């Protein structure tokens, strides 16, 4: 649970659930997006947890100039 206001706890969706929901709706996730949208500084760790739970997640390496980063997407089996 998150912080409280008075006596009422504020529930926040976990970073794991936020990332999974994005992937399930056909979205792709990269570290900058995860940081900006979910406050997730360790996207690779979240992806690792999801893979251990059985989700088939593909890693694409994106290259921009001299920089590269990972982008993740869910592999949908037909």
PDB file of N, CA, C and O in Angstrom:
ATOM      1  N   UNK A   1       0.821  -1.182   0.000  1.00  0.00           N
ATOM      2  CA  UNK A   1       0.000   0.000   0.000  1.00  0.00           C
ATOM      3  C   UNK A   1       0.863   1.242   0.000  1.00  0.00           C
ATOM      4  O   UNK A   1       2.002   1.209   0.390  1.00  0.00           O
ATOM      5  N   UNK A   2       0.271   2.336  -0.400  1.00  0.00           N
ATOM      6  CA  UNK A   2       1.003   3.588  -0.484  1.00  0.00           C
ATOM      7  C   UNK A   2       0.917   4.378   0.796  1.00  0.00           C
ATOM      8  O   UNK A   2       0.719   3.852   1.872  1.00  0.00           O
ATOM      9  N   UNK A   3       1.032   5.666   0.643  1.00  0.00           N
ATOM     10  CA  UNK A   3       0.963   6.557   1.799  1.00  0.00           C
ATOM     11  C   UNK A   3      -0.474   6.683   2.268  1.00  0.00           C
ATOM     12  O   UNK A   3      -1.395   6.194   1.636  1.00  0.00           O
ATOM     13  N   UNK A   4      -0.664   7.346   3.382  1.00  0.00           N
ATOM     14  CA  UNK A   4      -2.017   7.493   3.908  1.00  0.00           C
ATOM     15  C   UNK A   4      -2.391   8.959   4.024  1.00  0.00           C
ATOM     16  O   UNK A   4      -1.555   9.819   4.192  1.00  0.00           O
ATOM     17  N   UNK A   5      -3.654   9.208   3.915  1.00  0.00           N
ATOM     18  CA  UNK A   5      -4.232  10.526   4.208  1.00  0.00           C
ATOM     19  C   UNK A   5      -5.153  10.313   5.392  1.00  0.00           C
ATOM     20  O   UNK A   5      -6.199   9.696   5.248  1.00  0.00           O
ATOM     21  N   UNK A   6      -4.749  10.812   6.528  1.00  0.00           N
ATOM     22  CA  UNK A   6      -5.536  10.538   7.724  1.00  0.00           C
ATOM     23  C   UNK A   6      -5.423   9.055   8.036  1.00  0.00           C
ATOM     24  O   UNK A   6      -4.355   8.529   8.205  1.00  0.00           O
ATOM     25  N   UNK A   7      -6.551   8.361   8.038  1.00  0.00           N
ATOM     26  CA  UNK A   7      -6.566   6.932   8.327  1.00  0.00           C
ATOM     27  C   UNK A   7      -6.821   6.073   7.087  1.00  0.00           C
ATOM     28  O   UNK A   7      -6.798   4.869   7.165  1.00  0.00           O
ATOM     29  N   UNK A   8      -7.077   6.681   5.935  1.00  0.00           N
ATOM     30  CA  UNK A   8      -7.426   5.925   4.739  1.00  0.00           C
ATOM     31  C   UNK A   8      -6.185   5.624   3.897  1.00  0.00           C
ATOM     32  O   UNK A   8      -5.525   6.545   3.438  1.00  0.00           O
ATOM     33  N   UNK A   9      -5.860   4.332   3.722  1.00  0.00           N
ATOM     34  CA  UNK A   9      -4.694   4.016   2.889  1.00  0.00           C
ATOM     35  C   UNK A   9      -4.975   4.278   1.412  1.00  0.00           C
ATOM     36  O   UNK A   9      -6.086   4.096   0.948  1.00  0.00           O
ATOM     37  N   UNK A  10      -3.952   4.744   0.705  1.00  0.00           N
ATOM     38  CA  UNK A  10      -4.063   4.983  -0.729  1.00  0.00           C
ATOM     39  C   UNK A  10      -3.399   3.795  -1.422  1.00  0.00           C
ATOM     40  O   UNK A  10      -2.233   3.519  -1.194  1.00  0.00           O
ATOM     41  N   UNK A  11      -4.157   3.106  -2.269  1.00  0.00           N
ATOM     42  CA  UNK A  11      -3.593   1.969  -2.986  1.00  0.00           C
ATOM     43  C   UNK A  11      -3.022   2.448  -4.306  1.00  0.00           C
ATOM     44  O   UNK A  11      -3.639   3.209  -5.018  1.00  0.00           O
ATOM     45  N   UNK A  12      -1.839   1.953  -4.623  1.00  0.00           N
ATOM     46  CA  UNK A  12      -1.210   2.252  -5.903  1.00  0.00           C
ATOM     47  C   UNK A  12      -1.022   0.949  -6.648  1.00  0.00           C
ATOM     48  O   UNK A  12      -0.683  -0.065  -6.043  1.00  0.00           O
ATOM     49  N   UNK A  13      -1.222   0.997  -7.930  1.00  0.00           N
ATOM     50  CA  UNK A  13      -0.982  -0.184  -8.733  1.00  0.00           C
ATOM     51  C   UNK A  13       0.526  -0.417  -8.809  1.00  0.00           C
ATOM     52  O   UNK A  13       1.298   0.524  -8.969  1.00  0.00           O
ATOM     53  N   UNK A  14       0.951  -1.653  -8.697  1.00  0.00           N
ATOM     54  CA  UNK A  14       2.378  -1.945  -8.713  1.00  0.00           C
ATOM     55  C   UNK A  14       2.980  -1.671 -10.085  1.00  0.00           C
ATOM     56  O   UNK A  14       2.292  -1.714 -11.101  1.00  0.00           O
ATOM     57  N   UNK A  15       4.258  -1.412 -10.096  1.00  0.00           N
ATOM     58  CA  UNK A  15       4.962  -1.192 -11.355  1.00  0.00           C
ATOM     59  C   UNK A  15       4.852  -2.429 -12.231  1.00  0.00           C
ATOM     60  O   UNK A  15       4.675  -2.329 -13.451  1.00  0.00           O
ATOM     61  N   UNK A  16       4.894  -3.584 -11.622  1.00  0.00           N
ATOM     62  CA  UNK A  16       4.752  -4.837 -12.361  1.00  0.00           C
ATOM     63  C   UNK A  16       3.416  -4.886 -13.099  1.00  0.00           C
ATOM     64  O   UNK A  16       3.360  -5.200 -14.291  1.00  0.00           O
ATOM     65  N   UNK A  17       2.344  -4.548 -12.408  1.00  0.00           N
ATOM     66  CA  UNK A  17       1.014  -4.548 -13.037  1.00  0.00           C
ATOM     67  C   UNK A  17       0.887  -3.481 -14.112  1.00  0.00           C
ATOM     68  O   UNK A  17       0.267  -3.714 -15.152  1.00  0.00           O
ATOM     69  N   UNK A  18       1.460  -2.316 -13.883  1.00  0.00           N
ATOM     70  CA  UNK A  18       1.396  -1.244 -14.878  1.00  0.00           C
ATOM     71  C   UNK A  18       2.123  -1.638 -16.160  1.00  0.00           C
ATOM     72  O   UNK A  18       1.608  -1.441 -17.263  1.00  0.00           O
ATOM     73  N   UNK A  19       3.310  -2.212 -16.013  1.00  0.00           N
ATOM     74  CA  UNK A  19       4.082  -2.644 -17.181  1.00  0.00           C
ATOM     75  C   UNK A  19       3.332  -3.755 -17.901  1.00  0.00           C
ATOM     76  O   UNK A  19       3.183  -3.721 -19.128  1.00  0.00           O
ATOM     77  N   UNK A  20       2.837  -4.740 -17.166  1.00  0.00           N
ATOM     78  CA  UNK A  20       2.123  -5.858 -17.777  1.00  0.00           C
ATOM     79  C   UNK A  20       0.883  -5.377 -18.525  1.00  0.00           C
ATOM     80  O   UNK A  20       0.621  -5.806 -19.653  1.00  0.00           O
ATOM     81  N   UNK A  21       0.137  -4.477 -17.932  1.00  0.00           N
ATOM     82  CA  UNK A  21      -1.073  -3.961 -18.597  1.00  0.00           C
ATOM     83  C   UNK A  21      -0.720  -3.260 -19.901  1.00  0.00           C
ATOM     84  O   UNK A  21      -1.393  -3.429 -20.913  1.00  0.00           O
ATOM     85  N   UNK A  22       0.358  -2.487 -19.902  1.00  0.00           N
ATOM     86  CA  UNK A  22       0.801  -1.823 -21.129  1.00  0.00           C
ATOM     87  C   UNK A  22       1.152  -2.847 -22.193  1.00  0.00           C
ATOM     88  O   UNK A  22       0.747  -2.722 -23.355  1.00  0.00           O
ATOM     89  N   UNK A  23       1.886  -3.883 -21.811  1.00  0.00           N
ATOM     90  CA  UNK A  23       2.284  -4.916 -22.761  1.00  0.00           C
ATOM     91  C   UNK A  23       1.066  -5.693 -23.276  1.00  0.00           C
ATOM     92  O   UNK A  23       0.980  -6.010 -24.465  1.00  0.00           O
ATOM     93  N   UNK A  24       0.115  -5.973 -22.400  1.00  0.00           N
ATOM     94  CA  UNK A  24      -1.074  -6.734 -22.792  1.00  0.00           C
ATOM     95  C   UNK A  24      -1.964  -5.971 -23.766  1.00  0.00           C
ATOM     96  O   UNK A  24      -2.697  -6.578 -24.537  1.00  0.00           O
ATOM     97  N   UNK A  25      -1.893  -4.669 -23.745  1.00  0.00           N
ATOM     98  CA  UNK A  25      -2.709  -3.873 -24.668  1.00  0.00           C
ATOM     99  C   UNK A  25      -1.967  -3.574 -25.966  1.00  0.00           C
ATOM    100  O   UNK A  25      -2.377  -2.704 -26.732  1.00  0.00           O
ATOM    101  N   UNK A  26      -0.865  -4.292 -26.198  1.00  0.00           N
ATOM    102  CA  UNK A  26      -0.121  -4.137 -27.442  1.00  0.00           C
ATOM    103  C   UNK A  26       0.935  -3.057 -27.416  1.00  0.00           C
ATOM    104  O   UNK A  26       1.562  -2.771 -28.428  1.00  0.00           O
ATOM    105  N   UNK A  27       1.149  -2.460 -26.262  1.00  0.00           N
ATOM    106  CA  UNK A  27       2.141  -1.405 -26.143  1.00  0.00           C
ATOM    107  C   UNK A  27       3.546  -1.955 -25.983  1.00  0.00           C
ATOM    108  O   UNK A  27       3.753  -3.139 -25.731  1.00  0.00           O
ATOM    109  N   UNK A  28       4.491  -1.094 -26.150  1.00  0.00           N
ATOM    110  CA  UNK A  28       5.896  -1.407 -25.928  1.00  0.00           C
ATOM    111  C   UNK A  28       6.386  -0.539 -24.787  1.00  0.00           C
ATOM    112  O   UNK A  28       5.873   0.559 -24.571  1.00  0.00           O
ATOM    113  N   UNK A  29       7.370  -1.038 -24.065  1.00  0.00           N
ATOM    114  CA  UNK A  29       7.888  -0.312 -22.906  1.00  0.00           C
ATOM    115  C   UNK A  29       9.403  -0.226 -23.023  1.00  0.00           C
ATOM    116  O   UNK A  29      10.068  -1.220 -23.310  1.00  0.00           O
ATOM    117  N   UNK A  30       9.936   0.977 -22.780  1.00  0.00           N
ATOM    118  CA  UNK A  30      11.382   1.156 -22.711  1.00  0.00           C
ATOM    119  C   UNK A  30      11.703   1.849 -21.382  1.00  0.00           C
ATOM    120  O   UNK A  30      10.800   2.342 -20.701  1.00  0.00           O
ATOM    121  N   UNK A  31      12.962   1.874 -20.985  1.00  0.00           N
ATOM    122  CA  UNK A  31      13.310   2.417 -19.670  1.00  0.00           C
ATOM    123  C   UNK A  31      12.893   3.874 -19.443  1.00  0.00           C
ATOM    124  O   UNK A  31      12.448   4.218 -18.339  1.00  0.00           O
ATOM    125  N   UNK A  32      13.018   4.721 -20.443  1.00  0.00           N
ATOM    126  CA  UNK A  32      12.643   6.137 -20.253  1.00  0.00           C
ATOM    127  C   UNK A  32      11.137   6.275 -20.055  1.00  0.00           C
ATOM    128  O   UNK A  32      10.675   6.998 -19.174  1.00  0.00           O
ATOM    129  N   UNK A  33      10.358   5.554 -20.855  1.00  0.00           N
ATOM    130  CA  UNK A  33       8.907   5.577 -20.707  1.00  0.00           C
ATOM    131  C   UNK A  33       8.502   5.052 -19.331  1.00  0.00           C
ATOM    132  O   UNK A  33       7.650   5.639 -18.661  1.00  0.00           O
ATOM    133  N   UNK A  34       9.119   3.949 -18.907  1.00  0.00           N
ATOM    134  CA  UNK A  34       8.790   3.367 -17.612  1.00  0.00           C
ATOM    135  C   UNK A  34       9.109   4.326 -16.468  1.00  0.00           C
ATOM    136  O   UNK A  34       8.346   4.443 -15.518  1.00  0.00           O
ATOM    137  N   UNK A  35      10.215   5.025 -16.577  1.00  0.00           N
ATOM    138  CA  UNK A  35      10.573   6.003 -15.549  1.00  0.00           C
ATOM    139  C   UNK A  35       9.589   7.158 -15.527  1.00  0.00           C
ATOM    140  O   UNK A  35       9.079   7.535 -14.470  1.00  0.00           O
ATOM    141  N   UNK A  36       9.280   7.705 -16.695  1.00  0.00           N
ATOM    142  CA  UNK A  36       8.385   8.864 -16.773  1.00  0.00           C
ATOM    143  C   UNK A  36       6.944   8.538 -16.402  1.00  0.00           C
ATOM    144  O   UNK A  36       6.285   9.317 -15.725  1.00  0.00           O
ATOM    145  N   UNK A  37       6.434   7.398 -16.842  1.00  0.00           N
ATOM    146  CA  UNK A  37       5.022   7.083 -16.631  1.00  0.00           C
ATOM    147  C   UNK A  37       4.746   6.325 -15.336  1.00  0.00           C
ATOM    148  O   UNK A  37       3.677   6.479 -14.751  1.00  0.00           O
ATOM    149  N   UNK A  38       5.684   5.469 -14.921  1.00  0.00           N
ATOM    150  CA  UNK A  38       5.426   4.602 -13.768  1.00  0.00           C
ATOM    151  C   UNK A  38       6.374   4.835 -12.601  1.00  0.00           C
ATOM    152  O   UNK A  38       6.229   4.196 -11.566  1.00  0.00           O
ATOM    153  N   UNK A  39       7.381   5.692 -12.780  1.00  0.00           N
ATOM    154  CA  UNK A  39       8.372   5.887 -11.732  1.00  0.00           C
ATOM    155  C   UNK A  39       9.247   4.662 -11.541  1.00  0.00           C
ATOM    156  O   UNK A  39       9.821   4.452 -10.480  1.00  0.00           O
ATOM    157  N   UNK A  40       9.346   3.837 -12.571  1.00  0.00           N
ATOM    158  CA  UNK A  40      10.081   2.577 -12.505  1.00  0.00           C
ATOM    159  C   UNK A  40      11.515   2.791 -12.965  1.00  0.00           C
ATOM    160  O   UNK A  40      11.760   3.056 -14.142  1.00  0.00           O
ATOM    161  N   UNK A  41      12.456   2.672 -12.035  1.00  0.00           N
ATOM    162  CA  UNK A  41      13.862   2.878 -12.368  1.00  0.00           C
ATOM    163  C   UNK A  41      14.556   1.572 -12.739  1.00  0.00           C
ATOM    164  O   UNK A  41      15.684   1.598 -13.217  1.00  0.00           O
ATOM    165  N   UNK A  42      13.895   0.437 -12.519  1.00  0.00           N
ATOM    166  CA  UNK A  42      14.513  -0.859 -12.794  1.00  0.00           C
ATOM    167  C   UNK A  42      13.596  -1.708 -13.669  1.00  0.00           C
ATOM    168  O   UNK A  42      13.130  -2.766 -13.278  1.00  0.00           O
ATOM    169  N   UNK A  43      13.361  -1.234 -14.880  1.00  0.00           N
ATOM    170  CA  UNK A  43      12.461  -1.930 -15.795  1.00  0.00           C
ATOM    171  C   UNK A  43      12.937  -3.348 -16.079  1.00  0.00           C
ATOM    172  O   UNK A  43      12.120  -4.277 -16.119  1.00  0.00           O
ATOM    173  N   UNK A  44      14.221  -3.552 -16.280  1.00  0.00           N
ATOM    174  CA  UNK A  44      14.734  -4.891 -16.577  1.00  0.00           C
ATOM    175  C   UNK A  44      14.394  -5.877 -15.459  1.00  0.00           C
ATOM    176  O   UNK A  44      14.091  -7.045 -15.723  1.00  0.00           O
ATOM    177  N   UNK A  45      14.417  -5.421 -14.223  1.00  0.00           N
ATOM    178  CA  UNK A  45      14.068  -6.282 -13.092  1.00  0.00           C
ATOM    179  C   UNK A  45      12.587  -6.649 -13.132  1.00  0.00           C
ATOM    180  O   UNK A  45      12.219  -7.800 -12.861  1.00  0.00           O
ATOM    181  N   UNK A  46      11.746  -5.702 -13.475  1.00  0.00           N
ATOM    182  CA  UNK A  46      10.300  -5.965 -13.603  1.00  0.00           C
ATOM    183  C   UNK A  46      10.058  -6.965 -14.725  1.00  0.00           C
ATOM    184  O   UNK A  46       9.270  -7.912 -14.576  1.00  0.00           O
ATOM    185  N   UNK A  47      10.728  -6.785 -15.856  1.00  0.00           N
ATOM    186  CA  UNK A  47      10.591  -7.701 -16.986  1.00  0.00           C
ATOM    187  C   UNK A  47      11.042  -9.104 -16.580  1.00  0.00           C
ATOM    188  O   UNK A  47      10.396 -10.101 -16.919  1.00  0.00           O
ATOM    189  N   UNK A  48      12.117  -9.202 -15.825  1.00  0.00           N
ATOM    190  CA  UNK A  48      12.616 -10.493 -15.352  1.00  0.00           C
ATOM    191  C   UNK A  48      11.562 -11.205 -14.493  1.00  0.00           C
ATOM    192  O   UNK A  48      11.318 -12.401 -14.651  1.00  0.00           O
ATOM    193  N   UNK A  49      10.923 -10.479 -13.608  1.00  0.00           N
ATOM    194  CA  UNK A  49       9.869 -11.045 -12.757  1.00  0.00           C
ATOM    195  C   UNK A  49       8.711 -11.545 -13.617  1.00  0.00           C
ATOM    196  O   UNK A  49       8.198 -12.647 -13.402  1.00  0.00           O
ATOM    197  N   UNK A  50       8.305 -10.743 -14.598  1.00  0.00           N
ATOM    198  CA  UNK A  50       7.199 -11.148 -15.462  1.00  0.00           C
ATOM    199  C   UNK A  50       7.559 -12.402 -16.264  1.00  0.00           C
ATOM    200  O   UNK A  50       6.715 -13.297 -16.438  1.00  0.00           O
ATOM    201  N   UNK A  51       8.778 -12.481 -16.733  1.00  0.00           N
ATOM    202  CA  UNK A  51       9.219 -13.679 -17.468  1.00  0.00           C
ATOM    203  C   UNK A  51       9.208 -14.909 -16.563  1.00  0.00           C
ATOM    204  O   UNK A  51       8.805 -15.996 -16.995  1.00  0.00           O
ATOM    205  N   UNK A  52       9.638 -14.763 -15.326  1.00  0.00           N
ATOM    206  CA  UNK A  52       9.612 -15.888 -14.383  1.00  0.00           C
ATOM    207  C   UNK A  52       8.192 -16.344 -14.099  1.00  0.00           C
ATOM    208  O   UNK A  52       7.974 -17.505 -13.755  1.00  0.00           O
ATOM    209  N   UNK A  53       7.230 -15.440 -14.245  1.00  0.00           N
ATOM    210  CA  UNK A  53       5.825 -15.789 -14.058  1.00  0.00           C
ATOM    211  C   UNK A  53       5.211 -16.393 -15.324  1.00  0.00           C
ATOM    212  O   UNK A  53       4.034 -16.709 -15.346  1.00  0.00           O
ATOM    213  N   UNK A  54       6.027 -16.526 -16.376  1.00  0.00           N
ATOM    214  CA  UNK A  54       5.561 -17.206 -17.578  1.00  0.00           C
ATOM    215  C   UNK A  54       5.198 -16.330 -18.757  1.00  0.00           C
ATOM    216  O   UNK A  54       4.784 -16.845 -19.801  1.00  0.00           O
ATOM    217  N   UNK A  55       5.335 -15.022 -18.644  1.00  0.00           N
ATOM    218  CA  UNK A  55       5.010 -14.137 -19.761  1.00  0.00           C
ATOM    219  C   UNK A  55       6.132 -14.176 -20.794  1.00  0.00           C
ATOM    220  O   UNK A  55       7.295 -14.119 -20.442  1.00  0.00           O
ATOM    221  N   UNK A  56       5.752 -14.296 -22.067  1.00  0.00           N
ATOM    222  CA  UNK A  56       6.716 -14.349 -23.160  1.00  0.00           C
ATOM    223  C   UNK A  56       6.953 -12.922 -23.655  1.00  0.00           C
ATOM    224  O   UNK A  56       6.151 -12.374 -24.407  1.00  0.00           O
ATOM    225  N   UNK A  57       8.038 -12.332 -23.218  1.00  0.00           N
ATOM    226  CA  UNK A  57       8.344 -10.934 -23.527  1.00  0.00           C
ATOM    227  C   UNK A  57       9.590 -10.875 -24.387  1.00  0.00           C
ATOM    228  O   UNK A  57      10.627 -11.449 -24.044  1.00  0.00           O
ATOM    229  N   UNK A  58       9.465 -10.199 -25.501  1.00  0.00           N
ATOM    230  CA  UNK A  58      10.564 -10.049 -26.463  1.00  0.00           C
ATOM    231  C   UNK A  58      11.319  -8.759 -26.175  1.00  0.00           C
ATOM    232  O   UNK A  58      10.721  -7.722 -25.882  1.00  0.00           O
ATOM    233  N   UNK A  59      12.648  -8.820 -26.290  1.00  0.00           N
ATOM    234  CA  UNK A  59      13.503  -7.648 -26.132  1.00  0.00           C
ATOM    235  C   UNK A  59      13.995  -7.203 -27.500  1.00  0.00           C
ATOM    236  O   UNK A  59      14.568  -7.997 -28.240  1.00  0.00           O
ATOM    237  N   UNK A  60      13.750  -5.956 -27.845  1.00  0.00           N
ATOM    238  CA  UNK A  60      14.279  -5.361 -29.068  1.00  0.00           C
ATOM    239  C   UNK A  60      15.328  -4.334 -28.660  1.00  0.00           C
ATOM    240  O   UNK A  60      15.106  -3.553 -27.736  1.00  0.00           O
ATOM    241  N   UNK A  61      16.465  -4.345 -29.336  1.00  0.00           N
ATOM    242  CA  UNK A  61      17.492  -3.347 -29.064  1.00  0.00           C
ATOM    243  C   UNK A  61      17.317  -2.202 -30.055  1.00  0.00           C
ATOM    244  O   UNK A  61      17.367  -2.406 -31.266  1.00  0.00           O
ATOM    245  N   UNK A  62      17.081  -1.021 -29.541  1.00  0.00           N
ATOM    246  CA  UNK A  62      16.882   0.174 -30.348  1.00  0.00           C
ATOM    247  C   UNK A  62      18.183   0.968 -30.338  1.00  0.00           C
ATOM    248  O   UNK A  62      18.736   1.235 -29.275  1.00  0.00           O
ATOM    249  N   UNK A  63      18.651   1.337 -31.519  1.00  0.00           N
ATOM    250  CA  UNK A  63      19.888   2.123 -31.620  1.00  0.00           C
ATOM    251  C   UNK A  63      19.562   3.504 -32.157  1.00  0.00           C
ATOM    252  O   UNK A  63      18.882   3.649 -33.160  1.00  0.00           O
ATOM    253  N   UNK A  64      20.046   4.509 -31.453  1.00  0.00           N
ATOM    254  CA  UNK A  64      19.896   5.903 -31.870  1.00  0.00           C
ATOM    255  C   UNK A  64      21.255   6.560 -31.758  1.00  0.00           C
ATOM    256  O   UNK A  64      21.725   6.835 -30.650  1.00  0.00           O
ATOM    257  N   UNK A  65      21.876   6.784 -32.890  1.00  0.00           N
ATOM    258  CA  UNK A  65      23.220   7.364 -32.876  1.00  0.00           C
ATOM    259  C   UNK A  65      24.190   6.425 -32.192  1.00  0.00           C
ATOM    260  O   UNK A  65      24.309   5.266 -32.560  1.00  0.00           O
ATOM    261  N   UNK A  66      24.852   6.918 -31.165  1.00  0.00           N
ATOM    262  CA  UNK A  66      25.833   6.111 -30.430  1.00  0.00           C
ATOM    263  C   UNK A  66      25.215   5.448 -29.203  1.00  0.00           C
ATOM    264  O   UNK A  66      25.933   4.860 -28.402  1.00  0.00           O
ATOM    265  N   UNK A  67      23.909   5.553 -29.062  1.00  0.00           N
ATOM    266  CA  UNK A  67      23.228   5.031 -27.886  1.00  0.00           C
ATOM    267  C   UNK A  67      22.301   3.887 -28.283  1.00  0.00           C
ATOM    268  O   UNK A  67      21.715   3.899 -29.356  1.00  0.00           O
ATOM    269  N   UNK A  68      22.163   2.920 -27.409  1.00  0.00           N
ATOM    270  CA  UNK A  68      21.185   1.859 -27.623  1.00  0.00           C
ATOM    271  C   UNK A  68      20.470   1.585 -26.305  1.00  0.00           C
ATOM    272  O   UNK A  68      21.005   1.825 -25.225  1.00  0.00           O
ATOM    273  N   UNK A  69      19.234   1.101 -26.423  1.00  0.00           N
ATOM    274  CA  UNK A  69      18.449   0.777 -25.236  1.00  0.00           C
ATOM    275  C   UNK A  69      17.484  -0.346 -25.577  1.00  0.00           C
ATOM    276  O   UNK A  69      17.218  -0.627 -26.744  1.00  0.00           O
ATOM    277  N   UNK A  70      16.967  -0.985 -24.548  1.00  0.00           N
ATOM    278  CA  UNK A  70      16.029  -2.090 -24.726  1.00  0.00           C
ATOM    279  C   UNK A  70      14.604  -1.561 -24.812  1.00  0.00           C
ATOM    280  O   UNK A  70      14.241  -0.595 -24.139  1.00  0.00           O
ATOM    281  N   UNK A  71      13.822  -2.219 -25.629  1.00  0.00           N
ATOM    282  CA  UNK A  71      12.390  -1.956 -25.700  1.00  0.00           C
ATOM    283  C   UNK A  71      11.708  -3.323 -25.637  1.00  0.00           C
ATOM    284  O   UNK A  71      12.128  -4.260 -26.328  1.00  0.00           O
ATOM    285  N   UNK A  72      10.700  -3.459 -24.810  1.00  0.00           N
ATOM    286  CA  UNK A  72      10.066  -4.736 -24.558  1.00  0.00           C
ATOM    287  C   UNK A  72       8.658  -4.756 -25.132  1.00  0.00           C
ATOM    288  O   UNK A  72       7.945  -3.766 -25.078  1.00  0.00           O
ATOM    289  N   UNK A  73       8.256  -5.954 -25.625  1.00  0.00           N
ATOM    290  CA  UNK A  73       6.886  -6.162 -26.089  1.00  0.00           C
ATOM    291  C   UNK A  73       6.482  -7.591 -25.796  1.00  0.00           C
ATOM    292  O   UNK A  73       7.314  -8.490 -25.714  1.00  0.00           O
ATOM    293  N   UNK A  74       5.192  -7.783 -25.626  1.00  0.00           N
ATOM    294  CA  UNK A  74       4.646  -9.101 -25.334  1.00  0.00           C
ATOM    295  C   UNK A  74       4.490  -9.869 -26.635  1.00  0.00           C
ATOM    296  O   UNK A  74       3.980  -9.340 -27.623  1.00  0.00           O
ATOM    297  N   UNK A  75       4.941 -11.125 -26.636  1.00  0.00           N
ATOM    298  CA  UNK A  75       4.790 -11.982 -27.811  1.00  0.00           C
ATOM    299  C   UNK A  75       3.435 -12.666 -27.685  1.00  0.00           C
ATOM    300  O   UNK A  75       3.182 -13.380 -26.719  1.00  0.00           O
ATOM    301  N   UNK A  76       2.581 -12.414 -28.670  1.00  0.00           N
ATOM    302  CA  UNK A  76       1.238 -12.985 -28.662  1.00  0.00           C
ATOM    303  C   UNK A  76       1.251 -14.220 -29.546  1.00  0.00           C
ATOM    304  O   UNK A  76       1.606 -14.148 -30.725  1.00  0.00           O
ATOM    305  N   UNK A  77       0.884 -15.333 -28.968  1.00  0.00           N
ATOM    306  CA  UNK A  77       0.841 -16.594 -29.715  1.00  0.00           C
ATOM    307  C   UNK A  77      -0.543 -16.753 -30.335  1.00  0.00           C
ATOM    308  O   UNK A  77      -1.539 -16.544 -29.691  1.00  0.00           O
ATOM    309  N   UNK A  78      -0.572 -17.125 -31.629  1.00  0.00           N
ATOM    310  CA  UNK A  78      -1.879 -17.302 -32.275  1.00  0.00           C
ATOM    311  C   UNK A  78      -2.220 -18.745 -32.484  1.00  0.00           C
ATOM    312  O   UNK A  78      -1.536 -19.637 -32.272  1.00  0.00           O
TER     313      UNK A  78
END
